[in-house]
Each structure stands twice: as structure tokens, then as C-alpha cells.
Amino acid sequence: MAVTNGTDDGMEHNSSSKSMLKLENTDKRDTLIAIEKKYQTQWQESGVFQNDAPSTTEVPTGSIVPPELRKKYPKYFGTFAYPYMNGSLHVGHSFTVSKVEFTAGFSRMQGKRVLFPLGFHCTGMPIKACADKLVEDVRKFGKDFERYEEEESTNKSIESPPAPTQADTKEDITKFTSKKSKAAAKGVKLKYQFQIMLALGIPREEIHKFADATYWLQYFPPLCKQDLNSFGARIDWRRSFVTTDANPYYDTFVRWQMNRLKELDKIQYGIRYTVYSPKDGQPCMDHDRTEGEGVAPQEYTALKLKVKEWAPKAAELVRGKIPDNANVYFVPATLRPETMYGQTCCFVGPKINYGVFKVSEEEYYVITKRAAWNMAFQGTFFKSNQFPRDANELQAVVDLPGASVVGTLVNAPLSIHTEGIRILPMESVLPTKGTGVVTSVPSDSPDDYATVKDLAKKAEYYGIQKEWAELEIPPIIETPSYGSLSAKYLVEKMKINSPKDAKQLAEAKDLAYKEGYYKGIMLRGDFKGQPVEQAKPKVKEALIKSGQAFDYAEPNGHVVSRSGDECTVAYLGQWFLNYGENDPEWRQRVLDYVGSDMETYTAETRHGFEKNLEWLNRWACARTYGLGSKLPWDPKFLVESLSDSTIYMSYYTIAHFLHSDNFGTKPGLFDIKPDQMIDEIWDYIFCRRELDDELLKKCSIEKTELESMRREFEYWYPLDMRVSGKDLITNHLTFFLYIHLALFPREYWPQGVRANGHLLLNGDKMSKSTGNFLTLSDAVKKYGADASRIALADAGDGVEDANFEETVANSSILRLFTLKEWCEEVAKDSSLRKGASDGFWDKLFENEMNTLVHEARQHYEATNYKLALKSALYDFTGCRDFYREATAAAGVGMHHDLVLRYIEFQALLLTPIAPHWSDHIWQEVLQKPTTIQTALYPTVPSPSPSLSAARDYVRATTSAITSAEAAQLKKKDKGKTIAFDPKLPKKLTIFAAANYPAWQEKYIALVRDEFEKTGLGTTTGGEKELNGKVAKMGEMKKAMPFVQALKKRLVQVGAKHDKEKAATVFERKLGFDELDTLKEMAAGLRRTTGCKVVDVVAVEEGGKVGTLVLAGEEEGGKGGVGGKREGLPAAAEGAVPGSPSFYFENVGG
């Protein structure tokens, strides 16, 4: 599906990019890669990723309905858009792959049967076009291109496009457009196809083989499979295939699909506009293009302005070239035919070259060569069966510089100026948009209004007569906001002083157009009094019917075909899929499904589908050049690449029964021939009909074999997750939904579509020309599979562009290697503590592991892999580190059973993302008998809120104490006065309050009362009332911060919607014993701070008196416990339950 960058942009590889990371010592990486290769071989040899539906022997046909079968034997079926076989996969592909891959891994751990298959897309023009270019390269330079001489490259500066003007900003606001970036900034292009192949790494002596298009199908699929295996992908390769008629089984599947769509009247034949390649002689759809994906035909009304009197220079140029009795027309193209009553002049670009093109003996058009070339494929200069292939076939009768026609008098249809209007100059007219001729309606076009005012003001400068630009400007449309002369109103209101104020004019144009179209009422003409939205098509129809206008279309952007041909728009007969407004019931069915039952994972994806469904229209589904399957009823046509790839996911379910190789040359599990796969058999497999004796006789396939194939489909379908780049929402993904909903019963419609953004590399767009480019193969060789997978998981999960950071991949090598070494060593450590594992630190560690196991599960279930990685790796190793340090400081050491449990959980939690590392730990360290690929996700108790609160308390308190000590050290280094010298012997006293200060109780009561009345913060009045009450109580300075903190806590816990949570906040009860926790912490704090003594004092109300609950050995150890402490330092007053205060002081050495 996705065309690879290898031949798509043809950019030269430059590996010297400064942004690419260079590795020095690779020993650790090489160790991990050796482990990865070992397990990849093991997985492939064991067939661990080859899952099947419950057999008909295991569960007899008809004994259970499909939904119950799927419920009894849970399954996951995920796919991504199969890659196009004209190059190797890069990390951008891998990013999309990873979303299915991680989900497949986690689904296996949920006990589901998992199907993750992959085919190879070869349909369409790209391969054929490249092969044909190589044929020419071989002819020109020799088999090994030995006659090629290096050409000196020239860098041409690219001029910045001019600011938008009236000529290039009149877009049709009723149409949805998709902005594409894939073709932008392509960089320096290589001239010849063989150079592109060299850049792909193909040996020079091998390149000539690619002149045969079928060789691409043999060469790249094995490379793709090799790269994905080295990545550790959980793919069932039994179900692979190449598209096109190169695989006769897949060919029958595509022909069945097209036949059934035609029978349903979803495929029709008609004459319509389509983007067209003259060189190829056929429509040029999205995946047939090197530039302009998403560009569509833009339809205009071409107006015929008859020449009444030529300007002197033009008259001289046309004399003798055009018959005296011929009618010559300037032909502007407009999107607003309803405004033609207000024409006061017509613009041309004075520096643009125009041509006079012959339509017939009596009729000629003045337009640009580009516009004439578009018209050549729309029945103006050539018939549809005689379309030209070369622009030289269309020549102008005479060339006219734009400046020469200024002053020409023309008759403008519908204009109130029946005596004629003049051709006037407009510097901003573009030769690349429309016909290069722009009719002027200054009543409703701000650009036109500003221009005619400027022309009248500087008539002498422009070489025109002033009165030509001062014709009456009649009101055409009444608008509620801008009156009947909206252009004049907006230009004056926005203080636009010149036609060069392009930004403001573009904004004014947009305002005028939308107001006029949606809210305007016609003031003139046959449709006076009607809304503009209704009148517009009627005016256009009347103009065309009267012969004063005709339909014209051109691409709404620059399009280049795979053959290097600049495309036009043609009006021709073609087979098309009837998407969009012409089949409203079909479109509404898809819209309803997207909006209700289908999982889109993000609102942006759902909105993208909805917008595209409103805009997308008929789609040409056939063409005559390239590779593919033939249309069954019209074999001169091939099914185009986006139309044979809509429901191929269903083919995966039964492919292994039909063939065991990509091309269908080797039989599959059943000995079925391609010609036996008739349309009715596909209907049966896909639950569209039942078997009968006549059909069994007709196909000669065993009934049990057919039942087995149907079982595979009805078990694996519906597809659970389709993953693709967000750019495919505008075509492939929408087509995928349309065709599934047309052909399959409701229970087999896709369950979910997950769209992802493009992948940046090191924060920048991937580009071969800058060297900031990484293939999947190179990434795995450079960092190993698991480190690359971690970097992909870390890259991001939304539809916004993600970022593959090489520094993350590199650091992951060290992290995985170090963690592996630790696991291997500690698992053999006989000195680890044994016996009961019920100590304070043991409980905290076990509870935090349970917490992270639950957290990681939630993130995996939500397909949020960046967050899953955080919980499963970063936080999980942090949890271990804390336990290791805390037990060492406490002098108790880690517990053997908990350490082994940690190792087991760590391996399991990382299995979806880093399966090779996990399997090594599972089998080599933990000595498990089977691969971790068949292990289930751990089941653990729910976390204890009390232990979780104690863990948070330990972290916060330890951090506060060590930070305070570090701050004193920093002050000392700067020569500032310090409260104590951290480098001298010191004592730490921790003050813990048993109760909250009594003065706070009245404010808790106050806040509780207001919370129950107003919810706090929901109304401005409630907020002011509360603040007023606090102020009246006379303790504003200390009370207000407390009140604000209390309110903040209520918001944080979601108390507004949960009364129990609100009660917890107001009651302010700790979930753990603070004093006991501090006692457990003391030994560790002594070690981390270097204190000789750590005391814990339980502070009484007021903070002046307390009880010693823990005393260091220097102060009599346990003998001092229970004694009263008076005259406590000021720090003691700051202690509140759950937030102790502390005090450092130096003591004698």
C-alpha cells in the first residue's frame, strides 16, 4: 500500500549527516543481537506465530454460531497497510508496523489466538513505470550502464511563490481538501532510474534485471520478510501473497470483488473528470503519482468573452492568422458564475504569453498553453478517442504577449455593460492556475475591487485609459453583514490600500465568498430573490445552455505521474466506484458506522473520516497501464492499486489453504486450483451464501475443505485493528470501510482503525538527500531489534507526528544489557534473604510491582505504548532500584523470592515491546521450559492504597530531606551563611504531627459547607462568597493558602463527581502509620545523608513540645524513646500529618 521512499523520491543517500548518531563501542549491542538472532530462529522454526481458527473437527460446523465461537476462543486479528514492493522498509514503515506488533504481542498474553499476516502490494504504475525507465536506461547506456558519463549537476534556485491573489485564492469553499506533505521538500532528484536503484543499494550488475517488472515481485518481498523477521515481528508468513495476476488465486479474489460490486451498482461507467496522464494515456490516481497525492479535479465555468475590437498591438499580431469572420473569445475560468452580472473588466497577466487556439474554423480561444493542454482532454480540441500524447500536437495559431491585448474590447455575458468591457493588466495573474484570463467582478471580489481602484488611480502608469477602470460597479448580491457591495465594504473596513496587500485581501476574499454563498440573496438576473446557494448552479446551467460558457476542469495542484509526466484533467468514459453523494445511502451507512460502532482510538481520526466522507466522490477504479488484475467484464482495463486493496485482509484468512508461496505456484493445505475458486465459492467463504449440491459439483472442491475455509474467515473476521498512516484516511482507509460495508454481513465489519502520524528521525523529517534517513534493516543492524522497538514505542502514539530518537535506541542498548547482566547475576546469588517476605520494604516493593503490572496492562489495552513502556520498563526498574537501595540501607538486603518475582514480571511486562530480551530472561535465567511468546500476562492482587500512600510518603520525604541538605551544600560552596555544615558531623531530627492544627478545623467545615452548596469554583459568586467568609474570620494570611490547597486537592481527586473521595479529603486521614514509616526510614536516611544521628519526634499541637519516638544510638538509643522534648526548633511548627518537617544541626565528632 505505502510506496517506499526508495523509488518514490529517488534521492541520493548521504550517510554523512551530522544528525545521525555514530556508535563507538558495539560489544553490548552485538551481545544483544546474538540473543535476538537465536530467538528469531527458534520462533520461526517452532511456528509459534502460526495460529489457526478452531478446526471443524474440534468444533463441528453448525454446532455454534460465529460470535459464540469467538467468545469461547478469544482472538485478535490485526493488520497494517501492506508495503509496496519497490524498495526496502524504512523506520517510518516500522513505526506503523509496531502498533500492530505490540498489540499482537499483548493480545497473545491475554490468552487470545492472534493473527498478524502480511502480503506484498505490487499493483499499479510504480513498478511498471520504473521498469520501463530502466529499459530506456539500458538501451541508452548499456547493460551495466558503462556508457554513462557523470553529468555536472546544476542547482537552480527555487523562487518563492507570490502571495495569494484574486487569481489563485478563489477556492471552492464547498469542497473539502486534504493538505499533503509527502511530496514536499523532496530534495535533489536523481535523473535516471538506474541511479535510484544504486541509491537503494542494488549492485550495478544486478540492476538490468529490474527492467522486467516481474523481477521486482521476486526481489523485494523476500527482503521485506527478512527485515521484519530481524525486527522480531510476530507475523504468520504462511498467509503471504503478492497482488496482481502474478498470483492467480488472489486474481480470482479481486475479480470476484469487482463483479459483486458491479452487480450491487457500486461500480458504474460514465463520462467524468479525472486527473489524467497524457504520456500514459490513462487516469493517474493517488498511488500512480510521484507528486500531488490527494490532488483532484477542480471544476470551473469557462466564460466566453467575444472580442469586439482588438487592441492595436494585438490586431497587428493576429492579422492574416485568423479568418476575418471568425469569433475569438477570451476565456476566463470562474468558480462564481452567479456574479457574472457584475463584470466591469477582464484581467490578463501583462508578462504572460497567451495563445490563440483553434477550436473550429469559426471559433478561437485566447488562453494559456497550459489551459489549452487541459482542454485538449475535455473535448475542446480533440475527440476522446484521439487524445494527444505530446504537447507538440497542440499548437497555437498565434502567440500573444499579455501586454499586447490590454485595451481589447470584449463582450461579457450577463454583464450590465452591454457595450463591452476592456481587457486590463493584473500583475498577480498566474499562468499556472485557471486559464490565465480572469474576469473582474469588483462588487463581490475584494481583489478585483482593489485592483480596479489602483488601475484608475495609476492609469497612465499602466498604459490604459482611466475610464476603462471606472465602469459602474453594480450590486449583485445582498448580504446581511456586508451589504450589497461586499468587496467595497471589506476593503474599506480592513483598510486595504493596494492590490499588493495580499494577506489582507485573501482574508477579505474568504469572508466575502462565504457570506455571499451561504447567506447572500441575488439582486439581478433571472434568479433575482433566490439564495445564492440555489442560484449558482442555475446561472451556470443557463450560461452553458446559451453557448456563452462551457465546463472546464484542471488539477487543483501540481501532479506528476510515475512516468514523469505532468498531469492534466481529462473528461472521459471510465469505470468508477460510486463513492460519495451519488449513492447517499451507502455514504450514510459508512458515516453512521464511523460515528457510532467503530473504534478510532482518537477523535482526530474519527473527524478525519467524517470530513473525508462528506467530500469524497466517485473514484476511477481502472486504468490501462501498470500491473494488476483485469476487470472481468472489460479486460482492457486493470483494477487500480487503491481499488484492489480494500478487503484483502479477508484473503489472509484463507490464503494458506490455497497456496504456500507468494505466487500461488505451490499448493497450500488443500489441493485447490485457481479455476476452482469461482465467484460463488468466494460468496460462500465470506458468508454471503450457503452450499448446495449444485455448487459443490460446479467447483469440485471437497465440502469439508470449503467448511474449513469458511471457519477461518468467520472466526478471524471481523478485523480487530487496521493500522495505517493518517494520510491514508483520505483514500485507502475510507475505501476500506466503503467496500467492507458493501460486501460483508454486518457482523464482519471492521472493529477499529488506528491512524498514526508520520515519523520524524531525530526531530527532523526523514530525507535521503540530507542523510537523515534510516531503513528498518539499518536500524536493526545499528541498534538491534529490541532497542529499536523501544525507540519506536517511545516515539509517540497519537496522530501527531512522532519522533524516533537514536539516542533512545542507543541508551536502550546499555539499559537492556545492564538489566540482563543484573538478572543473570542476582538469580544465582545465594546470599539473598530467604524466609518470610513480610518486612516493610518487601511489602512496599511487592505492592509497587503490583501497581505497575496493573498500570502497564491499562496502557497496553489502550494501545498507549509510550506510557506502557514507562510503566513496564522505566518505572519498573526504578521500583527495583528503590527496593535494592532501601534494603541495603536498612541492612536487611533483598528477598530472594521477591527478586525472582521481579525478574519474571519484568520479562513478562516487556514481552510485547522487547520480546527477544524477555525470552532470554524467561528461558535462560528463569529456566522456563517454553517460549515467553506463549506466556500469559501476570495476574496480581489489586494494589494496597495504604502501601501506595506509604511509598509516596517515603519518596516525598526522602526527596525533601536530601534536597535541603544539597541546598545547604550549594550555599556553602558560594560562601553564603548556612544553618549547618553538611560536611561536618550532623544530626537529623524529623518532626511528625499526630493531628492537624485545631485552627484548620473551622476552615474545613467552611469549605465543606460551600462545596456541598456550590461545588466550589463552578460559579463566580460561590468563589467570592467563600473568600469573603474566610476574610471575616480574621486569619487571612495563614487561612487562605490552606483553603486554596484544600480546594485544589478536591479538584485533583475528582471530588465533584465522587462523594466518597470528597469525604476522604475533608476527613484528612492518612492511609498508613506515619511514625512507623519514619522508623523504617531512619536507617536509610542515616546512610544517604551521612548523619550520625536520626531522631523522630511526634509533635503536639502548637509545635513547641513533642515526644521522642525514635532516638539514634548517640542519644541513648531506645532508652531515650518516650521522653518529652520541649523548646523544639521553629521547624517543628511546620509539621502536619503526612508532611513532616525536619531540622539539621551539627554535633560533636
PDB file of N, CA and C in Angstrom, residues 248-306:
ATOM      1  N   PRO A 248      -2.506 -16.223  -9.275  1.00  0.00           N
ATOM      2  CA  PRO A 248      -3.828 -16.493  -9.862  1.00  0.00           C
ATOM      3  C   PRO A 248      -4.941 -16.651  -8.833  1.00  0.00           C
ATOM      4  N   TYR A 249      -4.606 -17.066  -7.611  1.00  0.00           N
ATOM      5  CA  TYR A 249      -5.629 -17.189  -6.573  1.00  0.00           C
ATOM      6  C   TYR A 249      -6.108 -15.808  -6.125  1.00  0.00           C
ATOM      7  N   TYR A 250      -5.149 -14.938  -5.870  1.00  0.00           N
ATOM      8  CA  TYR A 250      -5.517 -13.574  -5.472  1.00  0.00           C
ATOM      9  C   TYR A 250      -6.257 -12.880  -6.613  1.00  0.00           C
ATOM     10  N   ASP A 251      -5.877 -13.213  -7.834  1.00  0.00           N
ATOM     11  CA  ASP A 251      -6.533 -12.637  -9.009  1.00  0.00           C
ATOM     12  C   ASP A 251      -8.015 -13.011  -9.033  1.00  0.00           C
ATOM     13  N   THR A 252      -8.329 -14.267  -8.692  1.00  0.00           N
ATOM     14  CA  THR A 252      -9.757 -14.661  -8.673  1.00  0.00           C
ATOM     15  C   THR A 252     -10.498 -13.912  -7.562  1.00  0.00           C
ATOM     16  N   PHE A 253      -9.819 -13.665  -6.456  1.00  0.00           N
ATOM     17  CA  PHE A 253     -10.415 -12.934  -5.341  1.00  0.00           C
ATOM     18  C   PHE A 253     -10.757 -11.497  -5.752  1.00  0.00           C
ATOM     19  N   VAL A 254      -9.831 -10.833  -6.441  1.00  0.00           N
ATOM     20  CA  VAL A 254     -10.073  -9.448  -6.868  1.00  0.00           C
ATOM     21  C   VAL A 254     -11.190  -9.405  -7.903  1.00  0.00           C
ATOM     22  N   ARG A 255     -11.196 -10.368  -8.832  1.00  0.00           N
ATOM     23  CA  ARG A 255     -12.240 -10.374  -9.863  1.00  0.00           C
ATOM     24  C   ARG A 255     -13.615 -10.633  -9.244  1.00  0.00           C
ATOM     25  N   TRP A 256     -13.662 -11.508  -8.250  1.00  0.00           N
ATOM     26  CA  TRP A 256     -14.933 -11.721  -7.521  1.00  0.00           C
ATOM     27  C   TRP A 256     -15.403 -10.407  -6.899  1.00  0.00           C
ATOM     28  N   GLN A 257     -14.504  -9.745  -6.234  1.00  0.00           N
ATOM     29  CA  GLN A 257     -14.842  -8.485  -5.562  1.00  0.00           C
ATOM     30  C   GLN A 257     -15.420  -7.474  -6.552  1.00  0.00           C
ATOM     31  N   MET A 258     -14.770  -7.322  -7.702  1.00  0.00           N
ATOM     32  CA  MET A 258     -15.224  -6.332  -8.681  1.00  0.00           C
ATOM     33  C   MET A 258     -16.567  -6.747  -9.291  1.00  0.00           C
ATOM     34  N   ASN A 259     -16.728  -8.023  -9.553  1.00  0.00           N
ATOM     35  CA  ASN A 259     -18.012  -8.500 -10.088  1.00  0.00           C
ATOM     36  C   ASN A 259     -19.162  -8.195  -9.139  1.00  0.00           C
ATOM     37  N   ARG A 260     -18.956  -8.487  -7.877  1.00  0.00           N
ATOM     38  CA  ARG A 260     -20.033  -8.275  -6.907  1.00  0.00           C
ATOM     39  C   ARG A 260     -20.323  -6.788  -6.713  1.00  0.00           C
ATOM     40  N   LEU A 261     -19.317  -5.960  -6.729  1.00  0.00           N
ATOM     41  CA  LEU A 261     -19.548  -4.518  -6.595  1.00  0.00           C
ATOM     42  C   LEU A 261     -20.312  -3.978  -7.801  1.00  0.00           C
ATOM     43  N   LYS A 262     -20.006  -4.504  -8.971  1.00  0.00           N
ATOM     44  CA  LYS A 262     -20.731  -4.073 -10.180  1.00  0.00           C
ATOM     45  C   LYS A 262     -22.192  -4.523 -10.115  1.00  0.00           C
ATOM     46  N   GLU A 263     -22.422  -5.733  -9.635  1.00  0.00           N
ATOM     47  CA  GLU A 263     -23.793  -6.225  -9.506  1.00  0.00           C
ATOM     48  C   GLU A 263     -24.606  -5.382  -8.527  1.00  0.00           C
ATOM     49  N   LEU A 264     -23.911  -4.861  -7.492  1.00  0.00           N
ATOM     50  CA  LEU A 264     -24.571  -4.015  -6.498  1.00  0.00           C
ATOM     51  C   LEU A 264     -24.702  -2.566  -6.967  1.00  0.00           C
ATOM     52  N   ASP A 265     -24.274  -2.311  -8.193  1.00  0.00           N
ATOM     53  CA  ASP A 265     -24.304  -0.973  -8.780  1.00  0.00           C
ATOM     54  C   ASP A 265     -23.361  -0.010  -8.045  1.00  0.00           C
ATOM     55  N   LYS A 266     -22.348  -0.561  -7.389  1.00  0.00           N
ATOM     56  CA  LYS A 266     -21.337   0.268  -6.733  1.00  0.00           C
ATOM     57  C   LYS A 266     -20.232   0.650  -7.719  1.00  0.00           C
ATOM     58  N   ILE A 267     -20.095  -0.125  -8.775  1.00  0.00           N
ATOM     59  CA  ILE A 267     -19.194   0.240  -9.867  1.00  0.00           C
ATOM     60  C   ILE A 267     -20.047   0.590 -11.066  1.00  0.00           C
ATOM     61  N   GLN A 268     -19.796   1.748 -11.629  1.00  0.00           N
ATOM     62  CA  GLN A 268     -20.559   2.230 -12.769  1.00  0.00           C
ATOM     63  C   GLN A 268     -19.614   2.750 -13.849  1.00  0.00           C
ATOM     64  N   TYR A 269     -20.192   2.963 -15.017  1.00  0.00           N
ATOM     65  CA  TYR A 269     -19.409   3.532 -16.123  1.00  0.00           C
ATOM     66  C   TYR A 269     -20.022   4.874 -16.482  1.00  0.00           C
ATOM     67  N   GLY A 270     -19.173   5.854 -16.678  1.00  0.00           N
ATOM     68  CA  GLY A 270     -19.684   7.162 -17.059  1.00  0.00           C
ATOM     69  C   GLY A 270     -18.568   8.076 -17.499  1.00  0.00           C
ATOM     70  N   ILE A 271     -18.990   9.190 -18.070  1.00  0.00           N
ATOM     71  CA  ILE A 271     -18.026  10.204 -18.504  1.00  0.00           C
ATOM     72  C   ILE A 271     -17.884  11.217 -17.377  1.00  0.00           C
ATOM     73  N   ARG A 272     -16.671  11.441 -16.933  1.00  0.00           N
ATOM     74  CA  ARG A 272     -16.439  12.337 -15.810  1.00  0.00           C
ATOM     75  C   ARG A 272     -15.018  12.881 -15.864  1.00  0.00           C
ATOM     76  N   TYR A 273     -14.782  13.884 -15.039  1.00  0.00           N
ATOM     77  CA  TYR A 273     -13.447  14.458 -14.955  1.00  0.00           C
ATOM     78  C   TYR A 273     -12.552  13.597 -14.079  1.00  0.00           C
ATOM     79  N   THR A 274     -11.302  13.453 -14.491  1.00  0.00           N
ATOM     80  CA  THR A 274     -10.330  12.725 -13.690  1.00  0.00           C
ATOM     81  C   THR A 274      -8.937  13.248 -13.998  1.00  0.00           C
ATOM     82  N   VAL A 275      -8.062  13.181 -13.007  1.00  0.00           N
ATOM     83  CA  VAL A 275      -6.660  13.540 -13.250  1.00  0.00           C
ATOM     84  C   VAL A 275      -6.090  12.497 -14.215  1.00  0.00           C
ATOM     85  N   TYR A 276      -5.337  12.977 -15.204  1.00  0.00           N
ATOM     86  CA  TYR A 276      -5.000  12.142 -16.360  1.00  0.00           C
ATOM     87  C   TYR A 276      -3.546  12.363 -16.764  1.00  0.00           C
ATOM     88  N   SER A 277      -2.875  11.273 -17.126  1.00  0.00           N
ATOM     89  CA  SER A 277      -1.503  11.354 -17.636  1.00  0.00           C
ATOM     90  C   SER A 277      -1.513  11.193 -19.148  1.00  0.00           C
ATOM     91  N   PRO A 278      -1.238  12.267 -19.887  1.00  0.00           N
ATOM     92  CA  PRO A 278      -1.197  12.143 -21.348  1.00  0.00           C
ATOM     93  C   PRO A 278      -0.180  11.113 -21.829  1.00  0.00           C
ATOM     94  N   LYS A 279       0.977  11.066 -21.186  1.00  0.00           N
ATOM     95  CA  LYS A 279       2.021  10.143 -21.605  1.00  0.00           C
ATOM     96  C   LYS A 279       1.577   8.696 -21.430  1.00  0.00           C
ATOM     97  N   ASP A 280       0.924   8.409 -20.292  1.00  0.00           N
ATOM     98  CA  ASP A 280       0.467   7.044 -20.035  1.00  0.00           C
ATOM     99  C   ASP A 280      -0.845   6.737 -20.728  1.00  0.00           C
ATOM    100  N   GLY A 281      -1.564   7.807 -21.115  1.00  0.00           N
ATOM    101  CA  GLY A 281      -2.836   7.613 -21.797  1.00  0.00           C
ATOM    102  C   GLY A 281      -3.912   7.038 -20.907  1.00  0.00           C
ATOM    103  N   GLN A 282      -3.897   7.377 -19.610  1.00  0.00           N
ATOM    104  CA  GLN A 282      -4.882   6.830 -18.677  1.00  0.00           C
ATOM    105  C   GLN A 282      -4.985   7.723 -17.453  1.00  0.00           C
ATOM    106  N   PRO A 283      -6.057   7.534 -16.652  1.00  0.00           N
ATOM    107  CA  PRO A 283      -6.169   8.289 -15.399  1.00  0.00           C
ATOM    108  C   PRO A 283      -4.961   8.041 -14.497  1.00  0.00           C
ATOM    109  N   CYS A 284      -4.630   9.025 -13.701  1.00  0.00           N
ATOM    110  CA  CYS A 284      -3.490   8.931 -12.792  1.00  0.00           C
ATOM    111  C   CYS A 284      -4.007   9.127 -11.365  1.00  0.00           C
ATOM    112  N   MET A 285      -4.199   8.028 -10.655  1.00  0.00           N
ATOM    113  CA  MET A 285      -4.755   8.097  -9.309  1.00  0.00           C
ATOM    114  C   MET A 285      -3.628   8.277  -8.282  1.00  0.00           C
ATOM    115  N   ASP A 286      -4.032   8.415  -7.016  1.00  0.00           N
ATOM    116  CA  ASP A 286      -3.078   8.811  -5.969  1.00  0.00           C
ATOM    117  C   ASP A 286      -1.773   8.022  -5.977  1.00  0.00           C
ATOM    118  N   HIS A 287      -1.851   6.702  -6.008  1.00  0.00           N
ATOM    119  CA  HIS A 287      -0.632   5.908  -5.889  1.00  0.00           C
ATOM    120  C   HIS A 287       0.083   5.733  -7.210  1.00  0.00           C
ATOM    121  N   ASP A 288      -0.420   6.404  -8.259  1.00  0.00           N
ATOM    122  CA  ASP A 288       0.276   6.419  -9.539  1.00  0.00           C
ATOM    123  C   ASP A 288       1.127   7.677  -9.683  1.00  0.00           C
ATOM    124  N   ARG A 289       1.251   8.449  -8.587  1.00  0.00           N
ATOM    125  CA  ARG A 289       1.873   9.768  -8.681  1.00  0.00           C
ATOM    126  C   ARG A 289       3.163   9.850  -7.868  1.00  0.00           C
ATOM    127  N   THR A 290       4.132  10.624  -8.376  1.00  0.00           N
ATOM    128  CA  THR A 290       5.307  10.962  -7.575  1.00  0.00           C
ATOM    129  C   THR A 290       5.090  12.286  -6.863  1.00  0.00           C
ATOM    130  N   GLU A 291       4.201  13.121  -7.392  1.00  0.00           N
ATOM    131  CA  GLU A 291       3.835  14.375  -6.748  1.00  0.00           C
ATOM    132  C   GLU A 291       2.326  14.569  -6.884  1.00  0.00           C
ATOM    133  N   GLY A 292       1.737  15.158  -5.858  1.00  0.00           N
ATOM    134  CA  GLY A 292       0.333  15.545  -5.959  1.00  0.00           C
ATOM    135  C   GLY A 292      -0.668  14.552  -5.416  1.00  0.00           C
ATOM    136  N   GLU A 293      -0.251  13.718  -4.436  1.00  0.00           N
ATOM    137  CA  GLU A 293      -1.226  12.811  -3.830  1.00  0.00           C
ATOM    138  C   GLU A 293      -2.331  13.630  -3.163  1.00  0.00           C
ATOM    139  N   GLY A 294      -3.560  13.263  -3.423  1.00  0.00           N
ATOM    140  CA  GLY A 294      -4.694  13.987  -2.863  1.00  0.00           C
ATOM    141  C   GLY A 294      -5.237  15.081  -3.764  1.00  0.00           C
ATOM    142  N   VAL A 295      -4.499  15.425  -4.824  1.00  0.00           N
ATOM    143  CA  VAL A 295      -4.967  16.459  -5.752  1.00  0.00           C
ATOM    144  C   VAL A 295      -6.104  15.889  -6.592  1.00  0.00           C
ATOM    145  N   ALA A 296      -7.140  16.690  -6.794  1.00  0.00           N
ATOM    146  CA  ALA A 296      -8.329  16.240  -7.521  1.00  0.00           C
ATOM    147  C   ALA A 296      -8.698  17.274  -8.583  1.00  0.00           C
ATOM    148  N   PRO A 297      -9.593  16.916  -9.479  1.00  0.00           N
ATOM    149  CA  PRO A 297     -10.048  17.903 -10.470  1.00  0.00           C
ATOM    150  C   PRO A 297     -10.802  19.049  -9.805  1.00  0.00           C
ATOM    151  N   GLN A 298     -10.523  20.261 -10.241  1.00  0.00           N
ATOM    152  CA  GLN A 298     -11.268  21.438  -9.813  1.00  0.00           C
ATOM    153  C   GLN A 298     -12.112  21.897 -11.006  1.00  0.00           C
ATOM    154  N   GLU A 299     -13.406  21.904 -10.836  1.00  0.00           N
ATOM    155  CA  GLU A 299     -14.291  22.259 -11.943  1.00  0.00           C
ATOM    156  C   GLU A 299     -14.608  23.756 -11.930  1.00  0.00           C
ATOM    157  N   TYR A 300     -14.576  24.354 -13.119  1.00  0.00           N
ATOM    158  CA  TYR A 300     -14.857  25.773 -13.296  1.00  0.00           C
ATOM    159  C   TYR A 300     -15.973  25.951 -14.327  1.00  0.00           C
ATOM    160  N   THR A 301     -16.452  27.173 -14.381  1.00  0.00           N
ATOM    161  CA  THR A 301     -17.275  27.609 -15.516  1.00  0.00           C
ATOM    162  C   THR A 301     -16.381  28.462 -16.396  1.00  0.00           C
ATOM    163  N   ALA A 302     -16.153  28.003 -17.626  1.00  0.00           N
ATOM    164  CA  ALA A 302     -15.326  28.755 -18.576  1.00  0.00           C
ATOM    165  C   ALA A 302     -16.241  29.687 -19.366  1.00  0.00           C
ATOM    166  N   LEU A 303     -16.044  30.988 -19.205  1.00  0.00           N
ATOM    167  CA  LEU A 303     -16.904  32.002 -19.825  1.00  0.00           C
ATOM    168  C   LEU A 303     -16.320  32.443 -21.164  1.00  0.00           C
ATOM    169  N   LYS A 304     -17.166  32.693 -22.133  1.00  0.00           N
ATOM    170  CA  LYS A 304     -16.692  33.089 -23.463  1.00  0.00           C
ATOM    171  C   LYS A 304     -16.929  34.585 -23.672  1.00  0.00           C
ATOM    172  N   LEU A 305     -15.840  35.360 -23.605  1.00  0.00           N
ATOM    173  CA  LEU A 305     -15.890  36.810 -23.795  1.00  0.00           C
ATOM    174  C   LEU A 305     -15.453  37.129 -25.221  1.00  0.00           C
ATOM    175  N   LYS A 306     -16.422  37.435 -26.078  1.00  0.00           N
ATOM    176  CA  LYS A 306     -16.149  37.608 -27.507  1.00  0.00           C
ATOM    177  C   LYS A 306     -15.435  38.932 -27.781  1.00  0.00           C
TER     178      LYS A 306
END
